[in-house]
PDB file of C-alpha atoms in Angstrom:
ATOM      1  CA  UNK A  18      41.576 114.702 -97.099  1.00 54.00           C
ATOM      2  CA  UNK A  19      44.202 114.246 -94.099  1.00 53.00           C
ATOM      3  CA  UNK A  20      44.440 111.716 -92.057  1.00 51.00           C
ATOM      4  CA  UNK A  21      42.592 113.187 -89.399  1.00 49.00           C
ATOM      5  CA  UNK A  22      39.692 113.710 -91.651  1.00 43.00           C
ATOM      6  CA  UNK A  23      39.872 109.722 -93.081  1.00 45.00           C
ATOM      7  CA  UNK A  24      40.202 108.724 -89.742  1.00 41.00           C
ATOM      8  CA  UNK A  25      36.906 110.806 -88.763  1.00 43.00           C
ATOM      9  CA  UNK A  26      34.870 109.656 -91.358  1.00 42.00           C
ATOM     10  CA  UNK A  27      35.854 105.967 -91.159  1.00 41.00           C
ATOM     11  CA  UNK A  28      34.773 106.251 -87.331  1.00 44.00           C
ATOM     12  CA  UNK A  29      31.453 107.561 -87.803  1.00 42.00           C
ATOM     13  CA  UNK A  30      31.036 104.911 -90.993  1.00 41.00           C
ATOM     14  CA  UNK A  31      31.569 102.112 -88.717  1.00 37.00           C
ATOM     15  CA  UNK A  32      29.602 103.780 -85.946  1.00 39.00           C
ATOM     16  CA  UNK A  33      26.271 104.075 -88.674  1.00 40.00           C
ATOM     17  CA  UNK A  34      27.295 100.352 -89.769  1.00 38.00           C
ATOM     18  CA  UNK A  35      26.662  99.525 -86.193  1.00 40.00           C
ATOM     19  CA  UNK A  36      23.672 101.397 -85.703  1.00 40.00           C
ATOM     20  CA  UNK A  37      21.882 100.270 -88.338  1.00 38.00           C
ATOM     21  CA  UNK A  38      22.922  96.494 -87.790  1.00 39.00           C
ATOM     22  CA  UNK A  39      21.643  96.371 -84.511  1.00 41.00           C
ATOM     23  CA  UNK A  40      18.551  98.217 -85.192  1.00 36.00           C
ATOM     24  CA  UNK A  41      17.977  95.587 -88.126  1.00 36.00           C
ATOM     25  CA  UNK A  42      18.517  92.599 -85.386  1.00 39.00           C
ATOM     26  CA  UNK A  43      16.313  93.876 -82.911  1.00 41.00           C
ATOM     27  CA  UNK A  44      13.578  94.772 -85.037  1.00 39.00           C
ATOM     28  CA  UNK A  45      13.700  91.163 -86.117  1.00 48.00           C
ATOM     29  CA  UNK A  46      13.215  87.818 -83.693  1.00 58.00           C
ATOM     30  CA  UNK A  47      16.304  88.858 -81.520  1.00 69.00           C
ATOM     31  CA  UNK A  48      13.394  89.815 -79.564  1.00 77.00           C
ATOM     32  CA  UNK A  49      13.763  88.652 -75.420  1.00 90.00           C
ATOM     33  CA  UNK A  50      11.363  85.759 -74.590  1.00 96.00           C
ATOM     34  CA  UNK A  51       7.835  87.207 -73.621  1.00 97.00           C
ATOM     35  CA  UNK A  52       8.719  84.625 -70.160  1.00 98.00           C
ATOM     36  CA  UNK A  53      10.672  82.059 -68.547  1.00 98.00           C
ATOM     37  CA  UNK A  54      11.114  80.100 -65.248  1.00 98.00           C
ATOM     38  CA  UNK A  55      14.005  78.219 -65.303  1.00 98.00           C
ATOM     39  CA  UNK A  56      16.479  76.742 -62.687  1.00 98.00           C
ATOM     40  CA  UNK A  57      17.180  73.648 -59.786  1.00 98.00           C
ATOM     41  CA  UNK A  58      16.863  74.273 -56.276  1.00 97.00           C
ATOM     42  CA  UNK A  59      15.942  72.058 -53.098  1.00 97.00           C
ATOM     43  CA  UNK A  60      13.794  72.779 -50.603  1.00 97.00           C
ATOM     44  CA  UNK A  61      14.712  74.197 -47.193  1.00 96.00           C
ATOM     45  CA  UNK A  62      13.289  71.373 -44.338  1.00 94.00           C
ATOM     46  CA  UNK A  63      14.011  71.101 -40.860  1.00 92.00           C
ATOM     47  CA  UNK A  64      13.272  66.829 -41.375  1.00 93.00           C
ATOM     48  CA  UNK A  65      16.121  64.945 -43.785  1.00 94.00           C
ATOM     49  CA  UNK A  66      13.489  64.969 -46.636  1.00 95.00           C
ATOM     50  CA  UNK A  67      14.952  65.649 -50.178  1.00 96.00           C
ATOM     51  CA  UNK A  68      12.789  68.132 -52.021  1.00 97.00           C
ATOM     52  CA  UNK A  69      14.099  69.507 -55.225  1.00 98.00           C
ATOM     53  CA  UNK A  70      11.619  71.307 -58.064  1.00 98.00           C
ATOM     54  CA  UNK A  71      13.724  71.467 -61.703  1.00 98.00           C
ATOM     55  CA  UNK A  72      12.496  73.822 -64.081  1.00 98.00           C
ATOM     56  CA  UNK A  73      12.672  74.846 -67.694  1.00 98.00           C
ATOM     57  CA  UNK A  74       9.706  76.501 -69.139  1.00 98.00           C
ATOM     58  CA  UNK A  75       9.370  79.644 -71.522  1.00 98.00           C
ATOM     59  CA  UNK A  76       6.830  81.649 -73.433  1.00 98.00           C
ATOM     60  CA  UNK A  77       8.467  82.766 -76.941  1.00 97.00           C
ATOM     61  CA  UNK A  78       8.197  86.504 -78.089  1.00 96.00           C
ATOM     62  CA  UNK A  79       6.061  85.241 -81.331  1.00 95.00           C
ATOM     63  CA  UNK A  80       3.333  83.845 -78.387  1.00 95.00           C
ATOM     64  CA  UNK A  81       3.241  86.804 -75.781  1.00 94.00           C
ATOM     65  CA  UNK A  82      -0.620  87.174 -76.023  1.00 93.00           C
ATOM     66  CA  UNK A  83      -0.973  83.597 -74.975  1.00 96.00           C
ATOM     67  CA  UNK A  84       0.561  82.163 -71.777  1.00 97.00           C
ATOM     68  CA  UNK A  85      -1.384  78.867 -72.935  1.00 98.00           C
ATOM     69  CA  UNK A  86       1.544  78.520 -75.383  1.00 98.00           C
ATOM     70  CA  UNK A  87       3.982  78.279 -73.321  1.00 98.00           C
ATOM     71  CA  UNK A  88       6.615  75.099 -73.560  1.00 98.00           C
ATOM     72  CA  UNK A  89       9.086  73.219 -71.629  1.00 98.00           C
ATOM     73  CA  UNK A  90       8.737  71.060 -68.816  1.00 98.00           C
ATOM     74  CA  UNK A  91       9.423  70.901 -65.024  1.00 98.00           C
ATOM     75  CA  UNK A  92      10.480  68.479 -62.798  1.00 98.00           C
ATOM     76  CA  UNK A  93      10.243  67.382 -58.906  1.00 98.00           C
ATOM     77  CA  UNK A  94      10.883  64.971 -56.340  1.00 97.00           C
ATOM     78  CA  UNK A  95      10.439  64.204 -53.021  1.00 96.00           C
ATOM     79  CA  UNK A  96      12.083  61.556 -51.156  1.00 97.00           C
ATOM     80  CA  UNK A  97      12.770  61.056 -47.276  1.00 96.00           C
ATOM     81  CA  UNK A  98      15.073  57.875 -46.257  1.00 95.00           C
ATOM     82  CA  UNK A  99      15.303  56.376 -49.625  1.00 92.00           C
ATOM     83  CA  UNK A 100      11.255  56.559 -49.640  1.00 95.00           C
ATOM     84  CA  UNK A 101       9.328  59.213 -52.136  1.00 95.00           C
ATOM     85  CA  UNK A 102       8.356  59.759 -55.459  1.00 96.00           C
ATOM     86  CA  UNK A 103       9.454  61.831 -58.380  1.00 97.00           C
ATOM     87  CA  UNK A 104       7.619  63.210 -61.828  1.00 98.00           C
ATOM     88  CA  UNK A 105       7.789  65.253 -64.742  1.00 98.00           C
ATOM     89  CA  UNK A 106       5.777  67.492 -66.375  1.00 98.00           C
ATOM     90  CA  UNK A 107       4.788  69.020 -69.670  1.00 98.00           C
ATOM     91  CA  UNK A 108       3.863  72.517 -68.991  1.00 98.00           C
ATOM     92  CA  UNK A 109       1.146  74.129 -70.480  1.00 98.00           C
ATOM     93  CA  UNK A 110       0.712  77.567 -69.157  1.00 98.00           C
ATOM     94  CA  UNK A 111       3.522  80.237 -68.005  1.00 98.00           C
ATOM     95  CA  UNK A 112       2.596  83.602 -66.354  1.00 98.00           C
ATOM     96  CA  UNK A 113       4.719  85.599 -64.681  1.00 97.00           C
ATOM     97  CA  UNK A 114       4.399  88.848 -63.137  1.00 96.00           C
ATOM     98  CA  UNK A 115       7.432  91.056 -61.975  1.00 96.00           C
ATOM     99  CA  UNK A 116      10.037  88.439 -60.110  1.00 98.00           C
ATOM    100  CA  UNK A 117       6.860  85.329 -59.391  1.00 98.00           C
ATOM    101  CA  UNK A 118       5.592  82.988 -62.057  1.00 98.00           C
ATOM    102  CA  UNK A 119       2.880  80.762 -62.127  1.00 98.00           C
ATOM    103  CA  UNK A 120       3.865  77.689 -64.227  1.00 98.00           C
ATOM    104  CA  UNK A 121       1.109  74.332 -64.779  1.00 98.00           C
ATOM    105  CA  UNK A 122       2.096  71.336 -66.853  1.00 98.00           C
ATOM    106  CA  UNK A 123       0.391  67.506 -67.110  1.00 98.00           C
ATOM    107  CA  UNK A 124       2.267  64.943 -65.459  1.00 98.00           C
ATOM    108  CA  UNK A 125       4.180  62.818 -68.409  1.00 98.00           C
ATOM    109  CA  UNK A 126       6.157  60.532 -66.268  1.00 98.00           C
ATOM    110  CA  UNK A 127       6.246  59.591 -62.524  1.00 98.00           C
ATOM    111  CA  UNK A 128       6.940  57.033 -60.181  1.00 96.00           C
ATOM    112  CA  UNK A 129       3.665  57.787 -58.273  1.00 95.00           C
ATOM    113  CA  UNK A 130       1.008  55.881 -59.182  1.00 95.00           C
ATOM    114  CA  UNK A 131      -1.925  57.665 -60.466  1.00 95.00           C
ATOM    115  CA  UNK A 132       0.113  60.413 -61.278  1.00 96.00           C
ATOM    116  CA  UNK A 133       0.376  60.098 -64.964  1.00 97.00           C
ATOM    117  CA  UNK A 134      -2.146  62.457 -66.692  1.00 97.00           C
ATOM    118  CA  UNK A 135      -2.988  64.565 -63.982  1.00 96.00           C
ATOM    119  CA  UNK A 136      -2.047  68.394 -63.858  1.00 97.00           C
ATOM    120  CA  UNK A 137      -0.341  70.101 -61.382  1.00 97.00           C
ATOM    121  CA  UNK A 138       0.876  73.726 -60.560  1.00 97.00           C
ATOM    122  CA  UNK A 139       4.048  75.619 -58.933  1.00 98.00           C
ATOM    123  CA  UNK A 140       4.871  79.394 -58.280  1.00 98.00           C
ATOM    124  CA  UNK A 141       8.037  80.704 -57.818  1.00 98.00           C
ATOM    125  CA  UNK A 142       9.027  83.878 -56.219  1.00 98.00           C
ATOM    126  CA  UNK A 143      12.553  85.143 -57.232  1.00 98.00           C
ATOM    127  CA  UNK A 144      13.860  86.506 -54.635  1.00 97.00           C
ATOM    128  CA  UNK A 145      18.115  85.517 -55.414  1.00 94.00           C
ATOM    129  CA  UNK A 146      19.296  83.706 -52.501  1.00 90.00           C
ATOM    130  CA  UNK A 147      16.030  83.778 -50.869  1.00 95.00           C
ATOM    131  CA  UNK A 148      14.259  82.211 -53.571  1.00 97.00           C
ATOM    132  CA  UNK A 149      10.271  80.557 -52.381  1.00 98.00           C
ATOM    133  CA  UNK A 150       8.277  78.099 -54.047  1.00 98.00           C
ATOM    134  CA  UNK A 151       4.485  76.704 -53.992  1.00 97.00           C
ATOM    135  CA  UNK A 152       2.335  74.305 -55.009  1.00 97.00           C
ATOM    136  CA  UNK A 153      -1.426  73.137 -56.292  1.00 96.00           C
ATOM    137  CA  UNK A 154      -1.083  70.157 -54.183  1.00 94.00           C
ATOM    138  CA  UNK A 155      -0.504  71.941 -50.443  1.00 93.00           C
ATOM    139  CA  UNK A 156      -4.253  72.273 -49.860  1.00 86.00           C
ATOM    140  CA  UNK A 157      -5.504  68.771 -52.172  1.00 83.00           C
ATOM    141  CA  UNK A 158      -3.139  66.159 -51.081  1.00 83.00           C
ATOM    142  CA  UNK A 159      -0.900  64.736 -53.397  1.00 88.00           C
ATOM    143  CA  UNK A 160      -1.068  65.282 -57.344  1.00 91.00           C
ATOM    144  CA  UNK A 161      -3.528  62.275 -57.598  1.00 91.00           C
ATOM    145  CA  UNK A 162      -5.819  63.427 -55.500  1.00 90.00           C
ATOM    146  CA  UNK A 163      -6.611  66.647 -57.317  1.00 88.00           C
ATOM    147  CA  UNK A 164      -9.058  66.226 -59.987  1.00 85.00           C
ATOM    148  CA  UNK A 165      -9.312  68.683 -63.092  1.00 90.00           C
ATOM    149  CA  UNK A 166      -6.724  71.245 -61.801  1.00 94.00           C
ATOM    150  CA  UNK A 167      -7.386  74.359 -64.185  1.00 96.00           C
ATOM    151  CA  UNK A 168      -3.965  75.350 -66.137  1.00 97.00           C
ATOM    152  CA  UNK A 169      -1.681  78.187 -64.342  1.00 96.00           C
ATOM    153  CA  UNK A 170      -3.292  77.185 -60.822  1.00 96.00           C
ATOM    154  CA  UNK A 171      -1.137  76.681 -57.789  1.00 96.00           C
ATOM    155  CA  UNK A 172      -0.589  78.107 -54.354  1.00 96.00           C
ATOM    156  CA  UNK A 173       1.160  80.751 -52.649  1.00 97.00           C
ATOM    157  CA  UNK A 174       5.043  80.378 -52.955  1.00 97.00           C
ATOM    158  CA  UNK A 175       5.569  79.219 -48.978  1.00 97.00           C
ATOM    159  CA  UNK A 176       8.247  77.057 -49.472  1.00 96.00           C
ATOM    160  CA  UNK A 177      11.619  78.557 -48.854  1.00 97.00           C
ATOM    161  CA  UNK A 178      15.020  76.984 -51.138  1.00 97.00           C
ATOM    162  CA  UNK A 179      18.113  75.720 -49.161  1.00 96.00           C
ATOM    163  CA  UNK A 180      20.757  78.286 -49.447  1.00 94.00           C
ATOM    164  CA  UNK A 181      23.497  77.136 -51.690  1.00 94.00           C
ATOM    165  CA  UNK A 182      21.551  74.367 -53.440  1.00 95.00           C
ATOM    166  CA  UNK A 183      20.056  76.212 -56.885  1.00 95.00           C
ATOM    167  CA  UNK A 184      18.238  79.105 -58.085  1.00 96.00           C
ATOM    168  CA  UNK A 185      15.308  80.133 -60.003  1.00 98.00           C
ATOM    169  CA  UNK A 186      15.216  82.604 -62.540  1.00 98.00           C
ATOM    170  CA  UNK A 187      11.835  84.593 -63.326  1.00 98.00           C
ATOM    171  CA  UNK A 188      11.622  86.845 -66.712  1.00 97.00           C
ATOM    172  CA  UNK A 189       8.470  88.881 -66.056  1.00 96.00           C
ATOM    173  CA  UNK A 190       5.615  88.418 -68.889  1.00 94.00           C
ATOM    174  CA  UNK A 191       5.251  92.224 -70.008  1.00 92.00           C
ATOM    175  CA  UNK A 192       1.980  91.872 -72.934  1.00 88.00           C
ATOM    176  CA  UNK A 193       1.060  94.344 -74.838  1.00 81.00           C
ATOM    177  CA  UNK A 194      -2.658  94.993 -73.770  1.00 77.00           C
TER     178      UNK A 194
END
């Protein structure tokens, strides 16, 4: 053979090599997640209150027909003058659909009494820069007040993020029905 030849063959042996490789990893759990909200952002007010909502919850490829599987937790507080409260959350559903996700979780720590034990929802709608957020608790009052919130339950996304403080990231839920 000439060189030409070697060099032709070696090329298209690595090339198959390749192929095959990656074919091998994505048929395996190098799958994407089946969904995810994650990311920081504060809230855009006109008043001096501090709201920022703290996310990082995700729906593994193995659990796609199952939002109820989802893990992580999420995270938010709300403070105006030094005054406020803050909690966290186990979550316990995750849909999403296209760039807005619908994440509910149980409250595992807070500094609001009552809190503890309760659920609460959030969507997000990501939009980039122009990210919006809601929440179960617009319509009820405050988390506490809200008795036997079903899972993946919350309210519109109304809110609007402060440019330049965060982002959210939405990875739409795509099942196989």
């Amino acid at each position: 053979m000439n060189r030409r030849t070697k060099t032709a063959v070696l090329g298209a042996t690595l090339l198959l090599t390749a192929a095959v490789a990656g074919s091998a990893a994505a048929s395996g759990d190098g799958r994407r997640e089946a969904a995810a909200l994650t990311g920081t952002a504060k809230m855009s007010r006109s008043t001096a209150e501090d709201v920022t909502f703290s996310f990082d919850a995700h729906l593994a490829a193995k659990d796609d027909d199952d939002p109820l599987k989802a893990t992580g937790t999420f995270e938010w507080s709300h403070y105006l003058h030094g005054d406020g409260a803050w909690a966290k959350a186990k979550v316990d559903c995750l849909v999403t659909g296209g760039k807005v996700a619908v994440v509910s979780g149980v409250i595992t720590d807070s500094d609001l009494p009552g809190a503890k034990g309760k659920r609460v929802g959030v969507t997000v709608h990501d939009l980039g820069p122009h990210d919006r957020l809601g929440y179960s608790w617009a319509a009820t009052g405050t988390p506490v007040e809200t008795p036997d919130l079903p899972r993946c339950v919350s309210s519109a996304p109304f809110e609007k993020v402060r440019q330049g403080t965060g982002d959210y990231r939405v990875v739409p839920w795509e099942p196989e029905f």
